[in-house]
Coordinates of N, CA and C in Angstrom, one line a residue:
M6 N -7.9 -64.6 7.7 CA -8.3 -65.8 7.4 C -9.0 -66.7 6.9
S7 N -8.6 -67.3 5.9 CA -9.4 -67.9 4.8 C -9.4 -69.8 5.3
T8 N -10.7 -70.1 5.0 CA -10.7 -71.5 5.4 C -11.1 -72.2 4.1
S9 N -10.5 -73.6 3.4 CA -10.9 -74.1 2.7 C -12.0 -74.9 2.3
V10 N -12.8 -75.2 2.3 CA -14.2 -76.1 2.2 C -14.1 -77.4 2.3
I11 N -14.3 -78.0 2.9 CA -14.4 -79.6 2.7 C -16.2 -80.0 1.8
G12 N -16.0 -80.7 2.1 CA -17.2 -81.7 2.1 C -17.9 -82.7 3.0
F13 N -18.8 -82.8 3.5 CA -20.0 -83.5 4.4 C -18.7 -84.6 5.1
D14 N -19.1 -85.8 3.8 CA -18.3 -87.1 4.0 C -16.7 -86.7 4.9
T15 N -15.9 -85.5 4.4 CA -15.0 -85.8 4.6 C -14.9 -84.9 6.5
F16 N -15.7 -84.5 6.9 CA -16.0 -84.1 8.0 C -16.4 -85.4 8.7
L17 N -17.3 -86.4 8.3 CA -17.3 -87.1 8.9 C -16.5 -88.7 9.1
D18 N -15.2 -88.2 8.4 CA -14.4 -88.7 8.6 C -13.4 -88.8 9.8
V19 N -14.2 -87.2 10.4 CA -13.3 -86.9 11.8 C -14.2 -87.4 12.9
D20 N -13.4 -88.0 14.0 CA -14.8 -88.9 15.2 C -14.8 -88.4 16.2
M21 N -15.3 -87.5 16.6 CA -15.3 -86.4 17.8 C -16.7 -86.8 18.9
R22 N -16.0 -87.5 19.8 CA -16.3 -88.1 20.8 C -16.6 -87.3 22.1
A23 N -17.6 -87.6 23.3 CA -17.7 -87.2 24.5 C -16.7 -88.2 25.3
G24 N -16.2 -87.7 26.4 CA -16.0 -89.1 27.1 C -15.5 -88.2 28.7
T25 N -15.3 -88.6 29.6 CA -15.2 -88.1 31.0 C -13.3 -88.8 31.6
V26 N -13.4 -87.6 32.1 CA -11.9 -88.1 32.1 C -12.0 -88.4 33.5
V27 N -11.0 -89.7 33.9 CA -11.6 -90.2 35.3 C -9.6 -90.6 35.1
R28 N -8.9 -89.8 35.0 CA -7.8 -89.9 36.0 C -6.5 -88.3 35.1
A29 N -5.9 -87.1 36.6 CA -5.6 -86.3 35.3 C -4.2 -86.3 36.4
E30 N -3.1 -85.9 35.3 CA -1.6 -86.0 36.1 C -1.0 -85.0 35.6
P31 N 0.2 -84.2 36.4 CA 0.9 -84.0 35.8 C 2.2 -83.7 34.8
F32 N 2.6 -83.4 33.4 CA 3.5 -84.1 32.7 C 4.7 -82.8 32.9
P33 N 5.7 -83.1 33.9 CA 6.5 -82.1 33.6 C 7.7 -82.9 32.5
E34 N 7.6 -83.9 31.9 CA 9.1 -84.3 31.2 C 8.0 -83.6 29.5
A35 N 7.3 -83.3 29.9 CA 6.4 -82.6 28.4 C 7.5 -80.7 27.8
R36 N 8.0 -81.3 26.8 CA 8.5 -79.5 26.3 C 8.1 -78.2 27.0
K37 N 6.8 -78.6 26.6 CA 5.8 -77.5 27.6 C 4.7 -77.2 28.1
P38 N 4.5 -76.8 29.1 CA 3.4 -77.4 29.9 C 2.5 -77.9 29.7
A39 N 2.3 -79.5 30.3 CA 0.7 -80.2 29.6 C 0.5 -81.0 31.3
L40 N -0.6 -81.9 30.8 CA -1.3 -82.3 31.4 C -1.7 -83.6 30.8
K41 N -1.4 -84.5 31.4 CA -1.2 -86.3 31.4 C -2.9 -86.8 31.3
L42 N -4.2 -86.8 30.6 CA -5.7 -87.1 30.7 C -5.8 -88.7 30.6
W43 N -6.5 -89.0 31.3 CA -6.5 -90.8 31.1 C -8.5 -90.7 30.6
I44 N -9.7 -89.8 29.4 CA -10.5 -89.4 29.6 C -11.4 -91.6 28.9
N45 N -12.4 -91.4 29.8 CA -13.5 -92.8 29.2 C -14.1 -92.4 28.4
F46 N -14.6 -93.2 27.4 CA -15.1 -93.1 26.4 C -16.4 -94.1 26.1
G47 N -16.5 -94.8 27.2 CA -17.7 -95.6 27.4 C -17.0 -97.4 26.9
E48 N -17.5 -97.9 26.3 CA -17.7 -99.8 26.5 C -16.8 -100.1 24.9
D49 N -17.6 -99.1 24.5 CA -16.8 -99.6 22.7 C -15.5 -99.3 22.5
I50 N -15.2 -98.1 22.7 CA -13.6 -97.3 22.9 C -13.0 -98.0 24.2
G51 N -13.7 -97.3 25.3 CA -12.8 -97.5 26.4 C -11.8 -96.3 26.6
T52 N -11.7 -96.7 27.7 CA -10.3 -95.3 27.9 C -9.0 -95.2 27.4
R53 N -8.8 -94.1 27.4 CA -7.7 -93.6 25.9 C -7.3 -92.7 26.7
K54 N -6.1 -92.4 26.1 CA -5.0 -91.6 26.7 C -4.9 -90.3 26.4
S55 N -4.2 -88.8 26.9 CA -4.2 -87.6 25.7 C -3.1 -86.7 27.0
S56 N -2.3 -86.4 26.4 CA -1.6 -85.2 26.6 C -1.7 -83.4 26.1
A57 N -2.8 -82.5 26.8 CA -2.8 -81.8 26.2 C -2.2 -80.7 27.1
Q58 N -2.2 -79.2 26.0 CA -1.5 -78.7 27.1 C -2.0 -77.2 27.7
I59 N -3.1 -77.7 28.2 CA -4.0 -76.6 29.2 C -3.8 -76.0 30.4
T60 N -2.7 -76.1 31.2 CA -2.6 -76.1 32.2 C -2.9 -74.7 32.5
E61 N -3.1 -73.5 31.9 CA -3.4 -71.9 32.1 C -4.8 -72.1 32.9
H62 N -5.4 -72.8 32.1 CA -6.6 -72.7 33.2 C -7.4 -73.9 34.0
Y63 N -6.6 -75.0 34.0 CA -6.7 -76.5 34.6 C -5.8 -77.4 35.1
T64 N -6.0 -77.7 36.1 CA -5.2 -78.5 37.1 C -5.5 -79.9 36.9
A65 N -4.4 -80.8 37.1 CA -5.1 -81.8 37.1 C -6.7 -82.3 38.4
D66 N -6.0 -81.9 39.1 CA -7.7 -82.3 40.1 C -8.9 -81.6 40.0
D67 N -8.9 -80.1 39.1 CA -9.7 -79.6 38.0 C -10.5 -80.9 37.0
L68 N -9.7 -81.6 36.4 CA -10.6 -82.5 35.5 C -11.1 -84.2 36.1
V69 N -10.6 -84.0 36.8 CA -11.3 -85.7 37.3 C -12.2 -85.8 36.7
G70 N -13.5 -86.2 36.5 CA -14.6 -85.8 36.4 C -15.2 -85.2 35.5
R71 N -15.0 -84.2 34.6 CA -15.4 -83.9 33.9 C -15.5 -84.1 32.3
Q72 N -16.2 -84.1 31.5 CA -16.8 -84.7 30.1 C -16.0 -82.8 29.5
V73 N -15.1 -83.6 28.2 CA -14.3 -83.5 27.4 C -14.7 -84.0 26.2
V74 N -14.1 -83.0 25.0 CA -14.4 -83.7 23.4 C -12.8 -84.4 22.8
A75 N -12.8 -85.0 22.3 CA -12.1 -84.5 21.6 C -11.9 -86.1 20.4
V76 N -10.9 -85.8 19.5 CA -11.0 -87.1 18.1 C -10.0 -87.7 18.5
V77 N -11.3 -89.3 18.0 CA -10.3 -90.3 19.0 C -10.0 -91.3 17.8
N78 N -9.9 -91.3 16.2 CA -9.9 -91.5 14.8 C -8.3 -91.3 14.4
F79 N -7.3 -90.2 15.5 CA -6.0 -89.9 15.0 C -5.3 -90.4 15.2
A80 N -4.2 -91.1 14.2 CA -2.9 -91.8 14.9 C -2.3 -91.9 16.3
P81 N -2.4 -92.9 17.0 CA -1.8 -92.6 18.0 C 0.0 -91.6 18.4
R82 N 0.3 -90.5 18.8 CA 1.4 -89.8 19.1 C 2.5 -89.9 20.1
Q83 N 3.6 -90.2 19.8 CA 4.3 -89.9 21.2 C 4.9 -88.9 21.4
I84 N 4.5 -88.2 22.9 CA 4.5 -87.5 23.5 C 6.5 -87.6 24.5
G85 N 7.5 -87.7 24.4 CA 8.7 -87.5 25.1 C 8.1 -89.2 25.5
P86 N 7.9 -89.6 27.1 CA 7.6 -91.1 27.2 C 6.5 -91.5 26.9
F87 N 5.1 -90.4 26.9 CA 3.6 -90.8 26.7 C 2.9 -91.0 26.0
M88 N 2.7 -92.1 25.2 CA 1.8 -92.1 24.0 C 0.2 -91.3 24.1
S89 N 0.3 -90.7 23.0 CA -0.9 -89.6 23.1 C -1.7 -90.5 22.6
E90 N -3.0 -90.5 22.6 CA -3.8 -91.4 22.2 C -5.1 -90.7 21.3
V91 N -5.5 -89.6 21.6 CA -6.8 -89.2 21.3 C -6.2 -87.7 21.7
L92 N -7.1 -86.6 20.7 CA -6.5 -85.1 20.4 C -8.0 -84.3 21.3
T93 N -7.1 -83.5 22.5 CA -8.2 -83.5 23.5 C -8.7 -82.2 22.7
L94 N -9.6 -81.7 22.5 CA -10.4 -80.3 21.6 C -10.6 -79.0 22.8
G95 N -9.9 -78.0 22.2 CA -10.6 -76.3 23.1 C -9.8 -75.8 22.3
F96 N -10.9 -74.1 22.7 CA -10.5 -73.3 21.4 C -9.3 -72.1 22.2
A97 N -8.1 -70.9 21.8 CA -7.5 -70.7 22.2 C -8.0 -69.3 22.7
D98 N -7.8 -68.8 23.8 CA -8.4 -67.8 24.5 C -8.1 -66.4 23.3
G99 N -7.9 -64.8 24.4 CA -7.4 -64.3 24.0 C -5.9 -64.0 23.7
D100 N -5.1 -65.0 24.9 CA -4.2 -64.9 25.5 C -3.5 -65.8 24.8
G101 N -4.2 -67.2 24.5 CA -3.9 -68.1 23.2 C -3.9 -69.4 24.2
A102 N -4.1 -69.3 24.9 CA -4.6 -70.6 26.0 C -6.0 -70.6 26.2
I103 N -6.0 -72.4 25.9 CA -6.8 -73.1 25.8 C -7.8 -73.9 26.8
V104 N -8.7 -73.4 26.0 CA -10.1 -73.8 27.1 C -10.7 -75.0 26.3
L105 N -11.3 -75.6 27.0 CA -11.7 -77.3 26.5 C -13.1 -77.4 26.3
I106 N -13.5 -78.3 25.5 CA -14.6 -78.2 24.5 C -15.5 -78.9 25.7
S107 N -16.8 -78.5 26.2 CA -17.4 -80.0 26.8 C -18.5 -79.8 26.6
P108 N -19.4 -80.9 26.4 CA -21.6 -80.7 26.4 C -21.7 -79.5 27.4
H109 N -22.4 -79.0 27.2 CA -23.1 -78.2 27.4 C -23.8 -78.7 29.2
G110 N -24.8 -80.2 28.5 CA -24.9 -81.2 29.8 C -24.2 -82.5 29.3
S111 N -24.8 -83.3 30.8 CA -24.3 -84.5 30.7 C -25.1 -85.4 29.3
V112 N -23.8 -85.8 28.4 CA -23.6 -87.0 27.3 C -23.3 -88.2 27.7
P113 N -24.0 -89.5 27.5 CA -22.9 -90.6 27.4 C -21.9 -90.4 27.0
D114 N -20.9 -91.1 27.7 CA -19.9 -91.3 27.1 C -19.7 -92.0 25.8
G115 N -18.5 -91.3 25.4 CA -18.4 -91.7 23.7 C -19.6 -92.1 22.5
A116 N -20.7 -90.7 23.5 CA -21.8 -90.2 22.7 C -20.7 -89.0 21.3
R117 N -21.1 -89.6 20.1 CA -20.5 -89.2 18.6 C -20.8 -87.3 18.6
L118 N -20.0 -86.2 17.9 CA -20.6 -85.0 17.9 C -20.5 -85.3 15.7
G119 N -21.3 -84.7 15.8 CA -22.4 -85.2 14.6 C -23.6 -84.8 13.3

C-alpha cells in the first residue's frame, strides 16, 4: 500500500486533541458493535460525542476516566439515532479490532497533537 504525500499545512488542518472519556454506554442500535462516548476536551471545546467501534477490546466501564485522542474538526455524522461529533482514533490490531490511541502520560484535556 502506497501513501500519498501531503503538505505540512494540510496536516495542520486536521485538529487532533486529547480528551477524557466522562461517559460511555453500549450502542445497541448501531449496525456494527459500538460504544457511545462522551469526551471532555477542556474548556474551549467542551464535551463532544463519538460513536466508536471498539467493543473487541473495551467495555463502557473500561473507558470512563481514560484519555483518548480524537479529530475534533470533522463535520458531525449521524450514526443511527446518535450524532457523532468527533472521530476517536485508534489502530487495527492483527485481527482488525481497534486499539485506541492514548497519551503515554496525562496531558491537559484539549491538548492538540502537532
